[in-house]
Coordinates of C-alpha atoms and ligand atoms in Angstrom, one line a residue:
M58 CA 36.3 -52.7 290.3
E59 CA 36.3 -56.8 289.5
V60 CA 34.2 -58.9 291.3
F61 CA 36.6 -60.9 292.8
H62 CA 40.0 -59.2 293.6
Y63 CA 42.8 -59.4 296.3
H64 CA 42.6 -56.4 299.0
N65 CA 45.9 -56.8 301.2
D66 CA 46.7 -60.1 299.5
Q67 CA 43.5 -61.4 300.6
L68 CA 40.8 -62.5 298.5
F69 CA 37.8 -61.0 298.2
C70 CA 34.2 -60.9 296.7
E71 CA 33.0 -57.9 296.5
K72 CA 33.8 -56.3 300.2
T73 CA 33.5 -59.7 302.0
S74 CA 36.8 -61.2 303.2
L75 CA 36.8 -65.2 301.6
K76 CA 38.8 -66.1 304.0
Q77 CA 35.9 -65.3 306.8
L78 CA 33.5 -66.5 304.7
A79 CA 35.1 -69.9 305.0
A80 CA 35.6 -69.7 308.5
E81 CA 31.6 -69.1 309.2
V82 CA 30.1 -71.3 306.6
G83 CA 33.1 -74.0 305.9
T84 CA 34.1 -75.2 302.5
P85 CA 33.3 -76.4 299.4
L86 CA 31.5 -73.5 299.4
Y87 CA 29.8 -71.6 296.5
V88 CA 30.1 -68.1 296.7
Y89 CA 28.7 -65.9 294.2
S90 CA 28.3 -62.0 293.5
R91 CA 24.8 -60.7 293.6
G92 CA 26.4 -57.6 292.2
A93 CA 27.8 -59.6 289.5
L94 CA 24.7 -61.6 288.7
E95 CA 22.7 -58.1 288.4
E96 CA 25.4 -56.3 286.6
N97 CA 25.5 -59.7 283.6
F98 CA 21.8 -59.7 283.8
K99 CA 21.0 -56.2 283.1
N100 CA 23.9 -55.5 280.2
F101 CA 22.4 -58.4 278.6
D102 CA 19.0 -57.1 278.6
N103 CA 19.6 -53.7 277.6
A104 CA 22.3 -55.1 274.8
F105 CA 19.1 -55.5 272.9
G106 CA 17.4 -52.0 273.8
D107 CA 14.3 -51.3 272.4
V108 CA 13.8 -54.9 270.4
P109 CA 10.8 -56.4 272.0
H110 CA 12.3 -59.3 273.5
L111 CA 12.7 -61.6 276.2
V112 CA 15.5 -63.0 278.5
C113 CA 14.6 -66.2 279.5
Y114 CA 17.0 -67.3 282.0
A115 CA 18.2 -70.7 281.2
V116 CA 17.4 -72.3 284.8
K117 CA 20.3 -75.4 284.4
S118 CA 23.1 -73.3 284.5
N119 CA 22.8 -72.2 288.5
S120 CA 19.1 -72.8 289.5
N121 CA 19.1 -72.2 293.1
L122 CA 15.7 -70.3 293.9
S123 CA 17.6 -67.4 295.1
I124 CA 19.2 -67.0 291.8
L125 CA 16.0 -67.3 289.6
R126 CA 14.5 -64.8 292.5
L127 CA 17.0 -61.9 291.6
F128 CA 17.0 -62.5 288.1
R129 CA 13.2 -62.4 288.3
D130 CA 13.1 -59.3 289.9
L131 CA 15.1 -57.4 286.9
G132 CA 12.7 -58.9 284.7
A133 CA 13.8 -62.6 283.8
G134 CA 11.9 -65.2 282.2
V135 CA 13.2 -68.2 282.2
D136 CA 14.1 -71.5 280.1
I137 CA 13.2 -74.9 281.8
V138 CA 13.8 -78.6 280.7
S139 CA 11.9 -80.7 283.0
G140 CA 8.8 -80.5 285.5
G141 CA 11.2 -80.2 288.5
E142 CA 12.6 -76.8 287.0
L143 CA 9.1 -76.0 286.4
F144 CA 8.4 -76.5 289.8
R145 CA 11.4 -74.3 290.8
A146 CA 10.2 -71.5 288.3
R147 CA 7.3 -71.8 290.2
Q148 CA 8.6 -71.5 294.0
A149 CA 10.6 -68.6 292.7
E150 CA 7.1 -66.9 291.2
I151 CA 8.2 -66.1 287.5
D152 CA 5.4 -65.1 285.4
P153 CA 4.3 -68.0 283.5
Q154 CA 4.0 -66.0 280.7
K155 CA 8.0 -65.7 280.8
I156 CA 8.1 -69.6 281.1
V157 CA 9.2 -71.2 278.2
F158 CA 9.5 -75.6 278.2
S159 CA 12.7 -76.7 275.9
G160 CA 13.5 -80.4 276.0
V161 CA 13.2 -83.2 273.8
G162 CA 12.1 -86.0 276.1
K163 CA 9.2 -84.6 278.3
K164 CA 7.0 -86.7 280.0
N165 CA 3.0 -86.3 280.1
A166 CA 3.4 -85.2 283.8
E167 CA 5.6 -82.6 283.0
I168 CA 3.6 -81.5 279.7
D169 CA 0.7 -81.4 282.3
D170 CA 2.0 -79.7 284.4
A171 CA 3.0 -77.2 282.2
L172 CA -0.2 -76.3 280.8
N173 CA -1.9 -76.4 283.8
T174 CA 0.9 -73.5 284.4
N175 CA -0.3 -71.7 281.4
I176 CA 3.3 -71.2 280.5
L177 CA 3.8 -68.9 277.3
I178 CA 5.5 -71.8 275.0
F179 CA 6.7 -75.4 274.6
N180 CA 9.8 -75.2 272.4
V181 CA 8.9 -78.7 270.6
E182 CA 11.2 -81.4 269.0
S183 CA 9.7 -84.0 267.2
K184 CA 6.4 -84.3 266.0
A185 CA 6.1 -87.2 268.5
E186 CA 6.1 -84.8 271.3
L187 CA 3.6 -82.6 269.2
D188 CA 1.5 -85.2 269.0
A189 CA 1.7 -85.5 273.2
I190 CA 1.3 -82.6 273.3
E191 CA -2.1 -81.7 271.4
A192 CA -3.4 -85.2 273.4
R193 CA -2.2 -84.1 276.9
A194 CA -4.3 -80.0 276.1
K195 CA -7.2 -82.1 274.5
F196 CA -7.5 -84.2 277.8
L197 CA -7.3 -80.8 280.3
N198 CA -9.7 -78.9 278.0
N199 CA -6.6 -76.4 277.1
Q200 CA -4.4 -75.2 274.2
A201 CA -0.6 -75.2 274.2
R202 CA 1.5 -72.9 272.6
V203 CA 4.1 -74.3 270.5
S204 CA 6.9 -73.5 268.4
F205 CA 9.2 -76.1 266.8
R206 CA 12.7 -76.1 268.0
V207 CA 14.9 -75.9 264.6
N208 CA 18.2 -78.1 264.5
P209 CA 20.1 -75.4 261.6
D210 CA 23.0 -77.8 261.2
I211 CA 25.7 -75.4 262.2
D212 CA 28.8 -76.7 264.2
P213 CA 28.8 -73.9 267.1
K214 CA 32.8 -75.1 267.8
T215 CA 32.4 -75.6 271.0
H216 CA 33.6 -78.9 272.6
P217 CA 31.7 -81.7 271.2
N218 CA 29.8 -82.7 274.3
I219 CA 28.0 -79.0 274.4
S220 CA 27.2 -78.6 271.2
T221 CA 23.5 -79.6 269.8
G222 CA 22.8 -77.7 266.8
L223 CA 24.5 -80.6 264.4
Q224 CA 22.2 -82.8 262.1
E225 CA 23.8 -86.0 264.3
H226 CA 22.7 -84.3 267.5
K227 CA 19.1 -85.2 269.1
F228 CA 18.2 -81.7 269.3
G229 CA 15.3 -80.5 267.6
I230 CA 13.8 -80.9 264.0
S231 CA 15.6 -80.4 260.9
T232 CA 15.2 -77.5 258.4
V233 CA 13.7 -79.8 255.8
E234 CA 10.9 -81.4 258.4
V235 CA 10.2 -78.5 260.0
I236 CA 7.5 -76.4 257.5
P237 CA 5.5 -79.3 257.0
L238 CA 5.1 -79.8 260.1
Y239 CA 3.9 -76.5 261.0
Q240 CA 1.3 -77.5 258.6
Y241 CA 0.5 -80.1 260.3
A242 CA 0.1 -78.4 263.9
G243 CA -2.0 -75.7 262.1
M244 CA -4.3 -78.9 261.8
L245 CA -4.7 -79.2 265.2
S246 CA -7.1 -77.9 267.3
H247 CA -5.2 -77.9 270.8
V248 CA -2.4 -76.5 270.0
K249 CA -1.3 -73.0 268.5
V250 CA 1.6 -72.4 266.4
V251 CA 3.7 -69.3 267.8
G252 CA 7.1 -69.3 267.2
I253 CA 10.5 -70.9 265.9
S254 CA 13.1 -71.7 268.4
C255 CA 16.7 -72.9 267.9
H256 CA 19.8 -73.7 270.4
I257 CA 23.0 -74.6 268.8
G258 CA 25.1 -75.2 271.7
S259 CA 27.3 -73.8 274.9
Q260 CA 30.5 -72.2 275.7
V261 CA 30.0 -70.5 271.9
T262 CA 33.1 -68.2 271.5
S263 CA 32.7 -66.5 268.1
L264 CA 29.8 -64.9 266.5
D265 CA 29.9 -66.8 263.3
P266 CA 28.0 -69.7 264.5
F267 CA 25.2 -67.3 265.9
L268 CA 25.0 -65.6 262.4
Q269 CA 24.7 -68.6 260.4
A270 CA 21.7 -70.1 262.8
A271 CA 19.9 -66.6 262.7
Q272 CA 20.0 -66.7 259.2
K273 CA 18.7 -69.8 259.0
I274 CA 16.1 -69.3 261.1
F275 CA 15.5 -65.7 259.1
E276 CA 15.1 -67.8 256.0
L277 CA 12.7 -70.4 257.4
L278 CA 10.3 -67.6 258.3
R279 CA 10.0 -66.0 255.4
R280 CA 9.4 -69.8 254.0
L281 CA 6.7 -70.1 256.5
E282 CA 5.2 -66.8 256.2
E283 CA 5.0 -67.1 252.1
A284 CA 2.8 -70.4 253.3
G285 CA 1.1 -68.2 255.2
I286 CA 1.8 -69.5 258.6
R287 CA 3.0 -66.2 260.7
L288 CA 5.0 -66.1 263.9
R289 CA 5.2 -64.2 267.0
Y290 CA 8.0 -65.6 268.8
V291 CA 11.8 -66.4 267.4
N292 CA 13.9 -67.5 270.1
L293 CA 17.3 -67.9 269.2
G294 CA 18.7 -69.6 272.5
G295 CA 21.7 -69.3 274.2
G296 CA 25.0 -70.4 274.3
L297 CA 27.4 -67.3 274.1
G298 CA 30.7 -68.3 276.0
I299 CA 32.6 -67.0 278.5
R300 CA 36.7 -66.1 279.4
Y301 CA 37.9 -69.4 281.2
H302 CA 41.5 -69.8 280.5
D303 CA 42.3 -67.9 276.9
E304 CA 39.5 -67.9 274.6
S305 CA 38.3 -64.9 273.9
P306 CA 34.3 -64.7 273.1
P307 CA 32.2 -61.7 272.1
S308 CA 31.4 -59.2 274.6
I309 CA 27.4 -59.4 275.5
A310 CA 27.2 -55.6 273.6
D311 CA 29.0 -57.2 270.4
Y312 CA 26.7 -60.3 270.5
A313 CA 23.6 -58.4 270.9
Q314 CA 24.8 -55.8 267.9
A315 CA 24.9 -58.9 265.8
L316 CA 21.6 -60.3 266.3
R317 CA 19.5 -56.8 266.6
K318 CA 21.3 -56.8 263.2
C319 CA 19.7 -59.7 261.5
F320 CA 16.5 -58.9 263.3
A321 CA 16.2 -55.4 261.7
G322 CA 13.0 -54.9 259.9
K323 CA 12.0 -58.0 262.2
K324 CA 7.7 -57.9 263.9
Q325 CA 8.2 -60.7 266.3
V326 CA 9.1 -60.7 269.5
L327 CA 12.7 -62.0 269.8
I328 CA 13.3 -64.5 272.7
L329 CA 16.9 -65.4 274.4
E330 CA 17.9 -67.9 276.7
P331 CA 21.1 -66.9 278.7
G332 CA 22.6 -69.3 281.5
R333 CA 26.8 -69.2 281.0
I334 CA 26.7 -65.5 280.7
L335 CA 24.8 -64.6 282.8
C336 CA 26.9 -66.5 285.7
G337 CA 29.2 -68.5 284.9
K338 CA 32.2 -65.7 286.1
A339 CA 29.7 -64.5 289.4
G340 CA 30.8 -67.5 291.4
L341 CA 33.4 -69.5 292.6
L342 CA 34.0 -72.6 294.6
L343 CA 35.8 -72.4 297.6
T344 CA 37.4 -75.4 299.2
E345 CA 40.6 -76.1 301.5
V346 CA 43.8 -77.6 301.4
L347 CA 44.0 -81.5 302.8
Y348 CA 46.9 -82.5 301.9
V349 CA 50.1 -82.1 299.7
K350 CA 51.3 -85.5 298.5
K351 CA 54.5 -86.1 296.1
S352 CA 55.1 -88.7 294.5
D353 CA 58.6 -89.8 292.5
R354 CA 56.7 -88.0 289.2
R355 CA 54.0 -85.6 290.5
R356 CA 52.9 -83.4 293.3
F357 CA 49.3 -83.9 294.2
V358 CA 47.3 -80.7 296.0
I359 CA 44.6 -83.1 297.4
V360 CA 41.5 -80.4 298.5
D361 CA 38.3 -80.3 300.0
A362 CA 36.0 -80.3 297.1
G363 CA 35.3 -83.4 294.4
M364 CA 34.1 -83.9 290.9
N365 CA 30.7 -84.3 293.2
D366 CA 30.7 -80.7 293.5
L367 CA 32.6 -79.7 290.4
I368 CA 32.5 -82.3 287.3
R369 CA 33.9 -79.9 284.2
P370 CA 36.8 -80.8 284.6
G371 CA 36.4 -84.4 284.8
L372 CA 33.6 -84.2 282.2
Y373 CA 34.6 -81.8 279.6
D374 CA 38.2 -81.5 280.4
A375 CA 37.6 -78.0 281.3
Y376 CA 39.8 -75.3 282.8
H377 CA 39.3 -73.0 285.4
E378 CA 41.3 -70.8 287.0
I379 CA 42.5 -71.5 290.6
W380 CA 43.8 -68.9 293.3
P381 CA 45.1 -68.7 296.4
V382 CA 42.7 -66.7 299.1
E383 CA 45.6 -65.4 300.9
R384 CA 48.3 -64.4 298.7
N385 CA 51.4 -65.4 300.7
A386 CA 53.9 -67.6 298.8
S387 CA 56.5 -66.0 296.6
E388 CA 57.5 -69.2 295.1
T389 CA 55.6 -71.4 292.8
F390 CA 55.5 -74.9 292.3
I391 CA 53.8 -77.4 289.6
A392 CA 51.1 -79.3 290.9
D393 CA 48.1 -81.6 290.2
I394 CA 44.5 -80.2 292.0
V395 CA 42.6 -83.1 293.1
G396 CA 39.8 -84.1 295.1
P397 CA 38.8 -86.9 297.5
V398 CA 36.7 -88.7 295.1
C399 CA 37.2 -92.6 294.5
E400 CA 38.1 -91.8 290.5
S401 CA 41.0 -90.7 288.2
T402 CA 38.7 -88.3 286.9
D403 CA 38.6 -86.2 290.1
F404 CA 40.2 -83.5 289.0
F405 CA 40.7 -79.7 289.3
A406 CA 43.9 -79.3 287.0
H407 CA 46.6 -80.4 285.7
D408 CA 50.3 -79.8 285.7
R409 CA 49.2 -76.0 287.0
K410 CA 52.0 -73.6 288.7
M411 CA 50.4 -72.3 292.1
P412 CA 52.0 -70.8 294.3
I413 CA 53.6 -73.3 296.4
T414 CA 50.3 -74.5 299.1
Q415 CA 50.3 -76.0 302.7
K416 CA 47.6 -77.7 304.0
G417 CA 44.9 -75.8 305.8
E418 CA 45.3 -73.2 302.7
L419 CA 41.9 -71.9 300.7
L420 CA 41.8 -71.8 297.3
A421 CA 39.3 -70.5 295.4
I422 CA 38.3 -72.8 291.9
M423 CA 37.0 -69.4 289.4
D424 CA 34.1 -69.2 287.0
T425 CA 32.2 -71.3 288.7
G426 CA 28.8 -70.1 288.7
A427 CA 27.2 -71.7 286.0
Y428 CA 27.5 -75.6 285.7
G429 CA 28.9 -75.8 289.1
F430 CA 26.1 -76.7 291.4
S431 CA 23.4 -77.3 289.0
L432 CA 25.4 -80.2 288.0
S433 CA 26.5 -81.3 291.5
S434 CA 25.7 -85.4 293.1
N435 CA 25.9 -86.8 296.1
Y436 CA 28.4 -89.5 294.6
N437 CA 31.1 -91.2 297.2
S438 CA 28.0 -90.8 299.6
R439 CA 29.4 -87.0 299.9
P440 CA 26.9 -84.1 301.1
R441 CA 26.8 -81.4 298.2
P442 CA 28.2 -78.1 299.3
A443 CA 26.3 -74.9 300.6
E444 CA 25.9 -71.8 298.1
A445 CA 26.3 -68.3 299.4
L446 CA 25.4 -65.0 297.9
V447 CA 27.1 -61.9 299.0
K448 CA 26.2 -58.3 298.7
N449 CA 28.9 -56.0 299.4
N450 CA 30.0 -56.8 303.4
A451 CA 27.3 -58.9 304.1
Y452 CA 26.3 -62.1 302.6
Q453 CA 23.3 -65.5 302.8
V454 CA 23.9 -68.4 302.9
I455 CA 21.0 -69.4 299.7
R456 CA 21.4 -73.2 300.2
K457 CA 22.3 -75.3 303.8
R458 CA 25.3 -77.1 303.5
E459 CA 24.0 -80.8 302.5
S460 CA 23.8 -83.4 306.3
Y461 CA 24.6 -87.0 306.0
E462 CA 20.3 -87.1 307.1
D463 CA 19.9 -85.4 303.7
L464 CA 22.1 -88.3 301.7
V465 CA 19.6 -90.9 303.4
R466 CA 15.9 -89.0 303.4
G467 CA 14.5 -91.1 300.9
E468 CA 16.1 -94.4 301.7
K469 CA 14.5 -94.7 305.3
G470 CA 11.9 -97.7 306.4
L471 CA 12.1 -99.7 303.0
Ligands
LLP1451 N1 19.4 -73.2 275.7 C1 19.0 -74.6 275.9 C2 17.3 -75.0 275.2 C3 20.0 -75.3 276.6 O1 20.0 -76.5 275.9 C4 21.2 -74.7 277.3 C5 22.2 -75.0 277.6 C6 21.2 -73.4 277.5 C7 19.7 -72.3 276.7 C8 22.3 -72.5 277.9 O2 23.6 -72.6 277.3 P1 24.1 -71.2 277.8 O3 23.7 -69.9 277.6 O4 24.4 -71.9 279.5 O5 25.4 -72.0 277.0 N2 27.2 -78.6 281.5 C9 27.4 -78.5 280.3 C10 26.7 -76.8 279.4 C11 25.5 -77.6 278.7 C12 24.9 -76.9 277.9 C13 23.2 -77.6 277.8 N3 22.5 -77.0 277.3 C14 28.6 -76.9 280.7 O6 29.1 -77.6 282.1 O7 30.1 -76.4 280.0

């Protein structure tokens, strides 16, 4: 059974009616299927079979503590990119030896926290960062395990704003500079070089860029071994895309099989950092229609979710399907689905063919489990939405709706 499906023309998440959920918790509301999250993780993890590997879930895609705990219970590690994500990982009691720390701009305080936590690996993105980590580890009388993040200069053929592995991007270290850096790092006393990593971009919908990047990494590994540098970990990042509209991304099985083939005969532990593929299709955003407004040229469906709740359409022109929660209209109209925020980029769809929709009806903005809530903000002083996790016919509110008081919490008495 599909996770989100109609039963008697009512939309359900697993066995929970979304109409009832909205009536009890209100809208806008993110809804996630526990079954889908678990199944996605297991599929991904099992697809790598007996290859020694560690799946480090990319916390940024959906950082809710309950979701981190759910993946933790299935054996996941995490990929973090900030002190805040490290804090979340610790709150979720993720094994520190399953935490990898990526990102181009780690601050001293964040490095110290990660050292004190004894995380598995820092994915280092520059010589300057390596020097900072050496200095902090020395100060703390500690030793950091590091990987260099290589920029393989591969075009992932995804949206320009979410590709990261080309030479013009700020991410990683070029293949030319990286070998001397390994040699330099070998002379430092408070870092221990244990791996190599890369991440070429997100929402990648063909295998080719992954394979090209992997080949570059394995070629570097060979050259490093020739130079007497042996590594224990190879991290091939995240990035596997999902179907939002008409894309046809590789399946998890095909992706894993292709990477396993490249990896055959290697002695390292393979690390992967999936985000979107684990949670993207496991979530939707429920919203209520506030008004239907007609102008000479267009029809607008104004809903109670805004770009502060889900910014992907406004930011990347991303396509999300929008389904009615009750399927009772047989006729359709063409409309723009927009939010209440005072910006023209506050939209969820343009010129979308929709079943005729009235005030008070509920809509579900699909495939918003990844980079939905985690990219939300309080713009226009809008409290952020609640999040609910569904299991069969029961649900749990895993994040309370913010209140107006929450909005001004840090501003009192100043
Ligand atoms: N590892 C690193 C170092 C990353 O930077 C990312 C994502 C991932 C792993 C996980 O990538 P995934 O498997 O989720 O594709 N806000 C954008 C996506 C930004 C992705 C940033 N990095 C969006 O809404 O499409």
